[in-house]
Amino acid sequence: MVQQVTNGIKISVISNFEGTSYRNYRMYYAFSYQITIENQSNETVQLLGRHWKIFDSLNNTEIIEGSGVIGEKPILKPAEKHTYKSNCFLTSPIGAMKGFYNMINFKTSKTFKVYIPTFQLMVSNIYN
């Protein structure tokens, strides 16, 4: 698990290798990740959007931007958490992801970035 706190918002990430799949005659490595967003601040905040940078050991990079996470824009009061799961596919057995969430503070109406720590995506038996 990797964790990072930005402006009182704690991000925790766990990733797993899920197996391989073939699409259009090409093998892909499937990974899942679970993210917990915990509001450790004294203010109510809402997640508005996400920005991801996904890269693999073949030097492929993909940028993903969008509204919310998995179709949701969670509102977090102080001490509340939001957990969600998602996945990605790589063309190599090793990679990583990092990024940030765009959030808004309801009291000040100011938007801010919450950084998602870099986490590894690695096939389980690659260690051997």
PDB file of C-alpha atoms in Angstrom:
ATOM      1  CA  MET A   1       0.000   0.000   0.000  1.00  0.00           C
ATOM      2  CA  VAL A   2       1.154   3.515  -0.789  1.00  0.00           C
ATOM      3  CA  GLN A   3      -0.247   6.619   0.863  1.00  0.00           C
ATOM      4  CA  GLN A   4       0.015  10.381   0.531  1.00  0.00           C
ATOM      5  CA  VAL A   5      -1.680  13.358   2.194  1.00  0.00           C
ATOM      6  CA  THR A   6      -2.322  16.632   0.357  1.00  0.00           C
ATOM      7  CA  ASN A   7      -4.211  19.500   2.009  1.00  0.00           C
ATOM      8  CA  GLY A   8      -5.640  17.121   4.621  1.00  0.00           C
ATOM      9  CA  ILE A   9      -6.879  14.573   2.076  1.00  0.00           C
ATOM     10  CA  LYS A  10      -5.246  11.146   2.451  1.00  0.00           C
ATOM     11  CA  ILE A  11      -5.007   8.857  -0.577  1.00  0.00           C
ATOM     12  CA  SER A  12      -4.258   5.155  -0.038  1.00  0.00           C
ATOM     13  CA  VAL A  13      -3.718   2.764  -2.955  1.00  0.00           C
ATOM     14  CA  ILE A  14      -3.485  -1.028  -3.230  1.00  0.00           C
ATOM     15  CA  SER A  15      -2.838  -2.627  -6.627  1.00  0.00           C
ATOM     16  CA  ASN A  16      -3.090  -6.240  -7.835  1.00  0.00           C
ATOM     17  CA  PHE A  17      -2.216  -8.223 -10.935  1.00  0.00           C
ATOM     18  CA  GLU A  18      -5.392  -9.887 -12.240  1.00  0.00           C
ATOM     19  CA  GLY A  19      -4.056 -11.922 -15.184  1.00  0.00           C
ATOM     20  CA  THR A  20      -3.667 -11.575 -18.918  1.00  0.00           C
ATOM     21  CA  SER A  21      -6.164 -11.067 -21.690  1.00  0.00           C
ATOM     22  CA  TYR A  22      -6.025 -11.007 -25.464  1.00  0.00           C
ATOM     23  CA  ARG A  23      -7.610  -8.306 -27.595  1.00  0.00           C
ATOM     24  CA  ASN A  24      -7.023  -7.828 -31.303  1.00  0.00           C
ATOM     25  CA  TYR A  25      -4.354 -10.553 -31.280  1.00  0.00           C
ATOM     26  CA  ARG A  26      -2.339  -8.773 -28.608  1.00  0.00           C
ATOM     27  CA  MET A  27      -1.678  -9.798 -25.009  1.00  0.00           C
ATOM     28  CA  TYR A  28      -2.460  -7.329 -22.239  1.00  0.00           C
ATOM     29  CA  TYR A  29      -1.665  -7.463 -18.524  1.00  0.00           C
ATOM     30  CA  ALA A  30      -4.683  -6.629 -16.386  1.00  0.00           C
ATOM     31  CA  PHE A  31      -4.288  -4.801 -13.083  1.00  0.00           C
ATOM     32  CA  SER A  32      -6.830  -3.670 -10.526  1.00  0.00           C
ATOM     33  CA  TYR A  33      -6.377  -0.958  -7.947  1.00  0.00           C
ATOM     34  CA  GLN A  34      -8.355   0.123  -4.911  1.00  0.00           C
ATOM     35  CA  ILE A  35      -8.222   3.719  -3.772  1.00  0.00           C
ATOM     36  CA  THR A  36      -9.407   5.116  -0.462  1.00  0.00           C
ATOM     37  CA  ILE A  37      -9.864   8.866  -0.199  1.00  0.00           C
ATOM     38  CA  GLU A  38     -10.015  10.013   3.424  1.00  0.00           C
ATOM     39  CA  ASN A  39     -10.890  13.556   4.464  1.00  0.00           C
ATOM     40  CA  GLN A  40      -8.610  14.353   7.404  1.00  0.00           C
ATOM     41  CA  SER A  41      -9.308  18.089   7.126  1.00  0.00           C
ATOM     42  CA  ASN A  42     -11.915  20.152   8.953  1.00  0.00           C
ATOM     43  CA  GLU A  43     -13.732  21.123   5.739  1.00  0.00           C
ATOM     44  CA  THR A  44     -16.258  19.399   3.470  1.00  0.00           C
ATOM     45  CA  VAL A  45     -14.803  18.660   0.033  1.00  0.00           C
ATOM     46  CA  GLN A  46     -15.954  17.132  -3.226  1.00  0.00           C
ATOM     47  CA  LEU A  47     -13.991  15.255  -5.854  1.00  0.00           C
ATOM     48  CA  LEU A  48     -14.659  16.847  -9.240  1.00  0.00           C
ATOM     49  CA  GLY A  49     -12.265  15.103 -11.598  1.00  0.00           C
ATOM     50  CA  ARG A  50      -9.182  12.985 -12.109  1.00  0.00           C
ATOM     51  CA  HIS A  51      -5.930  13.101 -14.058  1.00  0.00           C
ATOM     52  CA  TRP A  52      -3.915   9.884 -14.497  1.00  0.00           C
ATOM     53  CA  LYS A  53      -0.525   9.182 -16.018  1.00  0.00           C
ATOM     54  CA  ILE A  54      -0.119   5.464 -16.759  1.00  0.00           C
ATOM     55  CA  PHE A  55       3.198   4.160 -18.030  1.00  0.00           C
ATOM     56  CA  ASP A  56       4.777   0.770 -18.663  1.00  0.00           C
ATOM     57  CA  SER A  57       8.249  -0.703 -19.090  1.00  0.00           C
ATOM     58  CA  LEU A  58       8.002  -0.445 -22.905  1.00  0.00           C
ATOM     59  CA  ASN A  59       7.976   3.347 -22.525  1.00  0.00           C
ATOM     60  CA  ASN A  60       4.274   3.652 -23.412  1.00  0.00           C
ATOM     61  CA  THR A  61       2.476   6.480 -21.614  1.00  0.00           C
ATOM     62  CA  GLU A  62      -1.241   7.126 -21.445  1.00  0.00           C
ATOM     63  CA  ILE A  63      -2.924  10.211 -19.987  1.00  0.00           C
ATOM     64  CA  ILE A  64      -6.482   9.830 -18.711  1.00  0.00           C
ATOM     65  CA  GLU A  65      -8.612  12.798 -17.637  1.00  0.00           C
ATOM     66  CA  GLY A  66     -12.243  12.859 -16.728  1.00  0.00           C
ATOM     67  CA  SER A  67     -15.043  13.891 -14.481  1.00  0.00           C
ATOM     68  CA  GLY A  68     -15.330  12.166 -11.092  1.00  0.00           C
ATOM     69  CA  VAL A  69     -14.263   8.576 -10.466  1.00  0.00           C
ATOM     70  CA  ILE A  70     -16.181   5.573 -11.815  1.00  0.00           C
ATOM     71  CA  GLY A  71     -19.159   7.814 -12.521  1.00  0.00           C
ATOM     72  CA  GLU A  72     -19.251   9.392  -9.062  1.00  0.00           C
ATOM     73  CA  LYS A  73     -18.282  12.759  -7.588  1.00  0.00           C
ATOM     74  CA  PRO A  74     -18.142  11.894  -3.890  1.00  0.00           C
ATOM     75  CA  ILE A  75     -18.659  14.542  -1.222  1.00  0.00           C
ATOM     76  CA  LEU A  76     -16.580  13.951   1.896  1.00  0.00           C
ATOM     77  CA  LYS A  77     -17.319  15.608   5.211  1.00  0.00           C
ATOM     78  CA  PRO A  78     -14.516  15.692   7.790  1.00  0.00           C
ATOM     79  CA  ALA A  79     -13.421  12.149   8.808  1.00  0.00           C
ATOM     80  CA  GLU A  80     -15.373  10.498   5.963  1.00  0.00           C
ATOM     81  CA  LYS A  81     -13.866   8.050   3.482  1.00  0.00           C
ATOM     82  CA  HIS A  82     -14.692   6.982  -0.050  1.00  0.00           C
ATOM     83  CA  THR A  83     -13.294   3.742  -1.501  1.00  0.00           C
ATOM     84  CA  TYR A  84     -13.542   2.586  -5.090  1.00  0.00           C
ATOM     85  CA  LYS A  85     -11.985  -0.014  -7.367  1.00  0.00           C
ATOM     86  CA  SER A  86     -10.927   0.298 -10.968  1.00  0.00           C
ATOM     87  CA  ASN A  87      -8.521  -1.317 -13.411  1.00  0.00           C
ATOM     88  CA  CYS A  88      -6.121  -0.772 -16.264  1.00  0.00           C
ATOM     89  CA  PHE A  89      -4.418  -2.803 -18.982  1.00  0.00           C
ATOM     90  CA  LEU A  90      -0.727  -2.622 -19.871  1.00  0.00           C
ATOM     91  CA  THR A  91       1.188  -4.035 -22.820  1.00  0.00           C
ATOM     92  CA  SER A  92       4.085  -5.031 -20.536  1.00  0.00           C
ATOM     93  CA  PRO A  93       4.241  -6.849 -17.165  1.00  0.00           C
ATOM     94  CA  ILE A  94       5.629  -3.818 -15.315  1.00  0.00           C
ATOM     95  CA  GLY A  95       4.292  -0.301 -15.047  1.00  0.00           C
ATOM     96  CA  ALA A  96       3.082   2.399 -12.706  1.00  0.00           C
ATOM     97  CA  MET A  97       0.377   4.996 -12.268  1.00  0.00           C
ATOM     98  CA  LYS A  98       0.259   8.414 -10.659  1.00  0.00           C
ATOM     99  CA  GLY A  99      -1.931  11.455 -10.875  1.00  0.00           C
ATOM    100  CA  PHE A 100      -4.155  13.837  -9.006  1.00  0.00           C
ATOM    101  CA  TYR A 101      -7.781  14.580  -8.181  1.00  0.00           C
ATOM    102  CA  ASN A 102      -9.344  17.999  -8.690  1.00  0.00           C
ATOM    103  CA  MET A 103     -11.385  18.820  -5.601  1.00  0.00           C
ATOM    104  CA  ILE A 104     -13.383  21.741  -4.257  1.00  0.00           C
ATOM    105  CA  ASN A 105     -13.596  23.028  -0.710  1.00  0.00           C
ATOM    106  CA  PHE A 106     -17.264  23.832  -0.016  1.00  0.00           C
ATOM    107  CA  LYS A 107     -16.504  26.494   2.603  1.00  0.00           C
ATOM    108  CA  THR A 108     -14.091  28.544   0.482  1.00  0.00           C
ATOM    109  CA  SER A 109     -15.351  27.479  -2.994  1.00  0.00           C
ATOM    110  CA  LYS A 110     -11.703  27.066  -3.997  1.00  0.00           C
ATOM    111  CA  THR A 111     -10.532  24.166  -6.117  1.00  0.00           C
ATOM    112  CA  PHE A 112      -7.318  22.321  -5.317  1.00  0.00           C
ATOM    113  CA  LYS A 113      -5.312  19.290  -6.386  1.00  0.00           C
ATOM    114  CA  VAL A 114      -4.890  16.167  -4.276  1.00  0.00           C
ATOM    115  CA  TYR A 115      -1.948  14.099  -5.444  1.00  0.00           C
ATOM    116  CA  ILE A 116      -2.200  10.351  -5.944  1.00  0.00           C
ATOM    117  CA  PRO A 117       1.125   8.717  -5.045  1.00  0.00           C
ATOM    118  CA  THR A 118       2.938   6.685  -7.699  1.00  0.00           C
ATOM    119  CA  PHE A 119       2.038   3.016  -7.342  1.00  0.00           C
ATOM    120  CA  GLN A 120       3.566   0.031  -9.066  1.00  0.00           C
ATOM    121  CA  LEU A 121       1.786  -2.357 -11.404  1.00  0.00           C
ATOM    122  CA  MET A 122       3.772  -5.577 -11.543  1.00  0.00           C
ATOM    123  CA  VAL A 123       3.039  -9.184 -12.483  1.00  0.00           C
ATOM    124  CA  SER A 124       3.219 -11.266  -9.290  1.00  0.00           C
ATOM    125  CA  ASN A 125       5.955 -13.686 -10.370  1.00  0.00           C
ATOM    126  CA  ILE A 126       8.202 -10.994 -11.861  1.00  0.00           C
ATOM    127  CA  TYR A 127      10.108 -10.849  -8.551  1.00  0.00           C
ATOM    128  CA  ASN A 128      11.647 -14.295  -9.131  1.00  0.00           C
TER     129      ASN A 128
END
